[in-house]
DNA sequence: GCCAACGTTGGC
DNA sequence: GCCAACGTTGGC
């Protein structure tokens, strides 16, 4: 089992939106970065646990946990000209972009802010804390996931 | 294949 | 809204 952190802007899609979604499940559309896509396509497996991180908001931080319920398949938003994620270069026969489905597991009882993460020496290796890291999907070590899960 | 210009992310 | 950091694009 692998562990991940996935960023989302809560104004666009929050942990509450995930909790309210049908089957508490959503397809993770709109990833348009090759490294993040490769993580989904090559390494995300059924049952993997995901920290849901709220970015571009105040304060940013970890808002809950989800799990992978469907492994990578073509991101259909890339084929939809009306979608803001439309990519004319992605063909249905050989999709450029992939997505997974994730299901709500829990909302943090205690939202864990970026400041609190930075202040916790036990999780200082988290990739999210690296200066300049903009990757929307990053792997998380099991020990770090477990430390964080206990704090939520 | 280099690299300047541009676009995006995301904390602040 | 600003801007640093990074990824992508495209001329050469």
PDB file of C-alpha atoms (C1' of nucleotides) in Angstrom:
ATOM      1  CA  UNK A   1       0.000   0.000   0.000  1.00  0.00           C
ATOM      2  CA  UNK A   2       1.218   3.463  -0.946  1.00  0.00           C
ATOM      3  CA  UNK A   3       0.451   6.840   0.558  1.00  0.00           C
ATOM      4  CA  UNK A   4      -0.047  10.131  -1.242  1.00  0.00           C
ATOM      5  CA  UNK A   5      -0.831  13.778  -0.848  1.00  0.00           C
ATOM      6  CA  UNK A   6      -3.141  15.385  -3.385  1.00  0.00           C
ATOM      7  CA  UNK A   7      -3.700  19.106  -3.574  1.00  0.00           C
ATOM      8  CA  UNK A   8      -7.016  20.687  -4.345  1.00  0.00           C
ATOM      9  CA  UNK A   9      -8.265  24.229  -4.213  1.00  0.00           C
ATOM     10  CA  UNK A  10     -11.240  24.168  -1.851  1.00  0.00           C
ATOM     11  CA  UNK A  11     -12.964  26.914  -3.861  1.00  0.00           C
ATOM     12  CA  UNK A  12     -12.988  24.432  -6.719  1.00  0.00           C
ATOM     13  CA  UNK A  13     -13.332  21.103  -4.908  1.00  0.00           C
ATOM     14  CA  UNK A  14     -13.020  20.655  -1.136  1.00  0.00           C
ATOM     15  CA  UNK A  15     -13.066  17.752   1.279  1.00  0.00           C
ATOM     16  CA  UNK A  16     -16.707  18.689   1.991  1.00  0.00           C
ATOM     17  CA  UNK A  17     -17.508  18.409  -1.696  1.00  0.00           C
ATOM     18  CA  UNK A  18     -15.967  14.950  -1.662  1.00  0.00           C
ATOM     19  CA  UNK A  19     -18.053  13.952   1.379  1.00  0.00           C
ATOM     20  CA  UNK A  20     -21.205  15.137  -0.421  1.00  0.00           C
ATOM     21  CA  UNK A  21     -20.400  13.530  -3.760  1.00  0.00           C
ATOM     22  CA  UNK A  22     -22.329  10.495  -5.002  1.00  0.00           C
ATOM     23  CA  UNK A  23     -20.864   7.415  -3.346  1.00  0.00           C
ATOM     24  CA  UNK A  24     -18.520   9.937  -1.700  1.00  0.00           C
ATOM     25  CA  UNK A  25     -16.383   9.364  -4.756  1.00  0.00           C
ATOM     26  CA  UNK A  26     -14.966  11.604  -7.441  1.00  0.00           C
ATOM     27  CA  UNK A  27     -12.747  11.292 -10.456  1.00  0.00           C
ATOM     28  CA  UNK A  28      -9.613  13.361  -9.950  1.00  0.00           C
ATOM     29  CA  UNK A  29      -9.774  15.300 -13.191  1.00  0.00           C
ATOM     30  CA  UNK A  30      -7.531  18.047 -14.442  1.00  0.00           C
ATOM     31  CA  UNK A  31      -4.023  16.881 -13.553  1.00  0.00           C
ATOM     32  CA  UNK A  32      -1.917  18.411 -16.346  1.00  0.00           C
ATOM     33  CA  UNK A  33       1.583  17.749 -15.145  1.00  0.00           C
ATOM     34  CA  UNK A  34       3.552  14.767 -16.390  1.00  0.00           C
ATOM     35  CA  UNK A  35       5.205  13.877 -13.120  1.00  0.00           C
ATOM     36  CA  UNK A  36       1.894  13.901 -11.254  1.00  0.00           C
ATOM     37  CA  UNK A  37       0.277  11.915 -14.056  1.00  0.00           C
ATOM     38  CA  UNK A  38       3.024   9.333 -13.888  1.00  0.00           C
ATOM     39  CA  UNK A  39       2.411   8.838 -10.183  1.00  0.00           C
ATOM     40  CA  UNK A  40      -1.270   8.166 -10.886  1.00  0.00           C
ATOM     41  CA  UNK A  41      -0.644   6.007 -13.941  1.00  0.00           C
ATOM     42  CA  UNK A  42       2.245   3.955 -12.652  1.00  0.00           C
ATOM     43  CA  UNK A  43       2.104   3.829  -8.895  1.00  0.00           C
ATOM     44  CA  UNK A  44      -1.356   4.540  -7.502  1.00  0.00           C
ATOM     45  CA  UNK A  45      -3.066   1.316  -6.539  1.00  0.00           C
ATOM     46  CA  UNK A  46      -6.501   0.380  -5.265  1.00  0.00           C
ATOM     47  CA  UNK A  47      -6.723   1.106  -1.575  1.00  0.00           C
ATOM     48  CA  UNK A  48      -3.849   3.572  -1.465  1.00  0.00           C
ATOM     49  CA  UNK A  49      -4.459   6.248   1.151  1.00  0.00           C
ATOM     50  CA  UNK A  50      -4.465   9.924   0.240  1.00  0.00           C
ATOM     51  CA  UNK A  51      -4.041  13.040   2.311  1.00  0.00           C
ATOM     52  CA  UNK A  52      -6.330  15.725   0.896  1.00  0.00           C
ATOM     53  CA  UNK A  53      -4.556  19.093   0.988  1.00  0.00           C
ATOM     54  CA  UNK A  54      -6.321  22.415   0.533  1.00  0.00           C
ATOM     55  CA  UNK A  55      -4.108  24.787  -1.444  1.00  0.00           C
ATOM     56  CA  UNK A  56      -4.453  28.396  -2.548  1.00  0.00           C
ATOM     57  CA  UNK A  57      -6.599  29.213   0.464  1.00  0.00           C
ATOM     58  CA  UNK A  58      -6.098  30.657   3.908  1.00  0.00           C
ATOM     59  CA  UNK A  59      -4.828  28.823   5.723  1.00  0.00           C
ATOM     60  CA  UNK A  60      -3.641  26.003   3.476  1.00  0.00           C
ATOM     61  CA  UNK A  61      -3.327  22.565   5.045  1.00  0.00           C
ATOM     62  CA  UNK A  62      -4.482  18.972   5.289  1.00  0.00           C
ATOM     63  CA  UNK A  63      -8.253  18.692   5.393  1.00  0.00           C
ATOM     64  CA  UNK A  64      -8.891  14.963   5.413  1.00  0.00           C
ATOM     65  CA  UNK A  65      -8.212  11.518   4.024  1.00  0.00           C
ATOM     66  CA  UNK A  66      -9.421   9.694   0.932  1.00  0.00           C
ATOM     67  CA  UNK A  67      -8.563   6.388  -0.714  1.00  0.00           C
ATOM     68  CA  UNK A  68      -8.047   5.235  -4.253  1.00  0.00           C
ATOM     69  CA  UNK A  69     -11.069   3.252  -5.470  1.00  0.00           C
ATOM     70  CA  UNK A  70     -10.238   3.117  -9.185  1.00  0.00           C
ATOM     71  CA  UNK A  71      -6.815   2.954 -10.744  1.00  0.00           C
ATOM     72  CA  UNK A  72      -5.659   5.194 -13.592  1.00  0.00           C
ATOM     73  CA  UNK A  73      -7.803   5.586 -16.709  1.00  0.00           C
ATOM     74  CA  UNK A  74      -8.037   8.329 -19.351  1.00  0.00           C
ATOM     75  CA  UNK A  75      -9.048  11.768 -18.048  1.00  0.00           C
ATOM     76  CA  UNK A  76     -12.196  12.448 -20.071  1.00  0.00           C
ATOM     77  CA  UNK A  77     -12.111  16.172 -19.293  1.00  0.00           C
ATOM     78  CA  UNK A  78      -9.189  16.417 -21.724  1.00  0.00           C
ATOM     79  CA  UNK A  79     -11.566  15.378 -24.552  1.00  0.00           C
ATOM     80  CA  UNK A  80     -14.292  17.905 -23.690  1.00  0.00           C
ATOM     81  CA  UNK A  81     -13.935  21.237 -25.513  1.00  0.00           C
ATOM     82  CA  UNK A  82     -16.198  22.896 -22.940  1.00  0.00           C
ATOM     83  CA  UNK A  83     -13.973  21.844 -20.050  1.00  0.00           C
ATOM     84  CA  UNK A  84     -11.298  24.147 -18.777  1.00  0.00           C
ATOM     85  CA  UNK A  85      -9.085  21.065 -18.749  1.00  0.00           C
ATOM     86  CA  UNK A  86      -9.604  20.430 -22.473  1.00  0.00           C
ATOM     87  CA  UNK A  87      -6.403  19.481 -24.286  1.00  0.00           C
ATOM     88  CA  UNK A  88      -6.653  19.314 -28.056  1.00  0.00           C
ATOM     89  CA  UNK A  89      -3.501  17.193 -28.194  1.00  0.00           C
ATOM     90  CA  UNK A  90      -4.920  14.377 -26.039  1.00  0.00           C
ATOM     91  CA  UNK A  91      -6.478  11.730 -28.291  1.00  0.00           C
ATOM     92  CA  UNK A  92      -8.969   9.125 -27.178  1.00  0.00           C
ATOM     93  CA  UNK A  93      -6.888   6.332 -28.724  1.00  0.00           C
ATOM     94  CA  UNK A  94      -3.826   7.407 -26.777  1.00  0.00           C
ATOM     95  CA  UNK A  95      -4.849   9.657 -23.929  1.00  0.00           C
ATOM     96  CA  UNK A  96      -2.185  12.006 -22.684  1.00  0.00           C
ATOM     97  CA  UNK A  97      -3.801  12.582 -19.314  1.00  0.00           C
ATOM     98  CA  UNK A  98      -5.015  10.087 -16.753  1.00  0.00           C
ATOM     99  CA  UNK A  99      -7.059  10.196 -13.610  1.00  0.00           C
ATOM    100  CA  UNK A 100      -7.980   7.982 -10.694  1.00  0.00           C
ATOM    101  CA  UNK A 101     -11.138   7.835  -8.595  1.00  0.00           C
ATOM    102  CA  UNK A 102     -10.890   8.623  -4.904  1.00  0.00           C
ATOM    103  CA  UNK A 103     -13.427   8.094  -2.146  1.00  0.00           C
ATOM    104  CA  UNK A 104     -13.934  10.061   1.037  1.00  0.00           C
ATOM    105  CA  UNK A 105     -12.544   8.399   4.154  1.00  0.00           C
ATOM    106  CA  UNK A 106     -12.661  11.125   6.784  1.00  0.00           C
ATOM    107  CA  UNK A 107     -12.656  14.852   7.279  1.00  0.00           C
ATOM    108  CA  UNK A 108     -10.055  16.133   9.707  1.00  0.00           C
ATOM    109  CA  UNK A 109     -11.609  16.910  13.064  1.00  0.00           C
ATOM    110  CA  UNK A 110      -8.619  19.160  13.459  1.00  0.00           C
ATOM    111  CA  UNK A 111      -7.564  20.858  10.225  1.00  0.00           C
ATOM    112  CA  UNK A 112      -3.779  20.585  10.063  1.00  0.00           C
ATOM    113  CA  UNK A 113      -2.429  23.852   8.704  1.00  0.00           C
ATOM    114  CA  UNK A 114       0.728  24.288   6.689  1.00  0.00           C
ATOM    115  CA  UNK A 115       2.192  26.270   9.596  1.00  0.00           C
ATOM    116  CA  UNK A 116       1.603  23.317  11.932  1.00  0.00           C
ATOM    117  CA  UNK A 117       3.190  20.923   9.444  1.00  0.00           C
ATOM    118  CA  UNK A 118       6.234  23.165   9.154  1.00  0.00           C
ATOM    119  CA  UNK A 119       6.491  23.356  12.932  1.00  0.00           C
ATOM    120  CA  UNK A 120       6.442  19.567  13.361  1.00  0.00           C
ATOM    121  CA  UNK A 121       9.966  18.107  13.089  1.00  0.00           C
ATOM    122  CA  UNK A 122       8.545  14.606  12.623  1.00  0.00           C
ATOM    123  CA  UNK A 123       7.226  15.475   9.177  1.00  0.00           C
ATOM    124  CA  UNK A 124       9.837  17.908   7.980  1.00  0.00           C
ATOM    125  CA  UNK A 125      10.825  15.674   5.042  1.00  0.00           C
ATOM    126  CA  UNK A 126       7.370  15.949   3.494  1.00  0.00           C
ATOM    127  CA  UNK A 127       7.758  16.953  -0.151  1.00  0.00           C
ATOM    128  CA  UNK A 128       4.973  19.476   0.237  1.00  0.00           C
ATOM    129  CA  UNK A 129       7.208  21.441   2.590  1.00  0.00           C
ATOM    130  CA  UNK A 130      10.053  21.732   0.096  1.00  0.00           C
ATOM    131  CA  UNK A 131      10.574  25.222  -1.188  1.00  0.00           C
ATOM    132  CA  UNK A 132       9.136  25.704  -4.617  1.00  0.00           C
ATOM    133  CA  UNK A 133       7.384  22.351  -4.814  1.00  0.00           C
ATOM    134  CA  UNK A 134       4.295  22.809  -6.949  1.00  0.00           C
ATOM    135  CA  UNK A 135       3.551  19.172  -7.719  1.00  0.00           C
ATOM    136  CA  UNK A 136      -0.135  18.514  -7.146  1.00  0.00           C
ATOM    137  CA  UNK A 137       0.426  14.856  -6.302  1.00  0.00           C
ATOM    138  CA  UNK A 138       3.322  13.697  -4.148  1.00  0.00           C
ATOM    139  CA  UNK A 139       4.171  10.391  -2.491  1.00  0.00           C
ATOM    140  CA  UNK A 140       4.116  10.328   1.307  1.00  0.00           C
ATOM    141  CA  UNK A 141       6.091   7.918   3.459  1.00  0.00           C
ATOM    142  CA  UNK A 142       4.060   5.517   5.551  1.00  0.00           C
ATOM    143  CA  UNK A 143       5.523   6.817   8.806  1.00  0.00           C
ATOM    144  CA  UNK A 144       4.634  10.378   7.848  1.00  0.00           C
ATOM    145  CA  UNK A 145       1.136   9.399   6.837  1.00  0.00           C
ATOM    146  CA  UNK A 146       0.577   7.681  10.163  1.00  0.00           C
ATOM    147  CA  UNK A 147       1.888  10.615  12.175  1.00  0.00           C
ATOM    148  CA  UNK A 148      -0.380  13.000  10.302  1.00  0.00           C
ATOM    149  CA  UNK A 149      -3.425  10.721  10.400  1.00  0.00           C
ATOM    150  CA  UNK A 150      -3.222  10.634  14.183  1.00  0.00           C
ATOM    151  CA  UNK A 151      -3.281  14.413  14.346  1.00  0.00           C
ATOM    152  CA  UNK A 152      -6.364  14.832  12.157  1.00  0.00           C
TER     153      UNK A 152
ATOM    154  C1'  DG B   1      19.310  21.066 -27.941  1.00  0.00           C
ATOM    155  C1'  DC B   2      19.545  25.761 -25.893  1.00  0.00           C
ATOM    156  C1'  DC B   3      17.278  29.206 -23.571  1.00  0.00           C
ATOM    157  C1'  DA B   4      14.274  33.442 -23.355  1.00  0.00           C
ATOM    158  C1'  DA B   5       9.634  34.324 -22.917  1.00  0.00           C
ATOM    159  C1'  DC B   6       5.585  33.126 -21.136  1.00  0.00           C
ATOM    160  C1'  DG B   7       2.010  30.814 -18.193  1.00  0.00           C
ATOM    161  C1'  DT B   8       0.806  28.618 -13.818  1.00  0.00           C
ATOM    162  C1'  DT B   9       1.002  27.498  -8.965  1.00  0.00           C
ATOM    163  C1'  DG B  10       0.325  28.695  -4.531  1.00  0.00           C
ATOM    164  C1'  DG B  11       2.050  30.987  -0.209  1.00  0.00           C
ATOM    165  C1'  DC B  12       1.776  35.272   1.612  1.00  0.00           C
TER     166       DC B  12
ATOM    167  C1'  DG C   1      -2.796  41.224  -5.738  1.00  0.00           C
ATOM    168  C1'  DC C   2       2.191  40.215  -5.641  1.00  0.00           C
ATOM    169  C1'  DC C   3       5.788  37.499  -6.970  1.00  0.00           C
ATOM    170  C1'  DA C   4       9.180  33.456  -6.546  1.00  0.00           C
ATOM    171  C1'  DA C   5       9.631  29.137  -8.366  1.00  0.00           C
ATOM    172  C1'  DC C   6       8.825  26.112 -11.665  1.00  0.00           C
ATOM    173  C1'  DG C   7       7.109  23.913 -16.190  1.00  0.00           C
ATOM    174  C1'  DT C   8       6.228  24.551 -21.061  1.00  0.00           C
ATOM    175  C1'  DT C   9       6.719  26.555 -25.564  1.00  0.00           C
ATOM    176  C1'  DG C  10       8.887  27.783 -29.618  1.00  0.00           C
ATOM    177  C1'  DG C  11      12.461  30.351 -32.317  1.00  0.00           C
ATOM    178  C1'  DC C  12      16.908  29.606 -33.595  1.00  0.00           C
TER     179       DC C  12
END
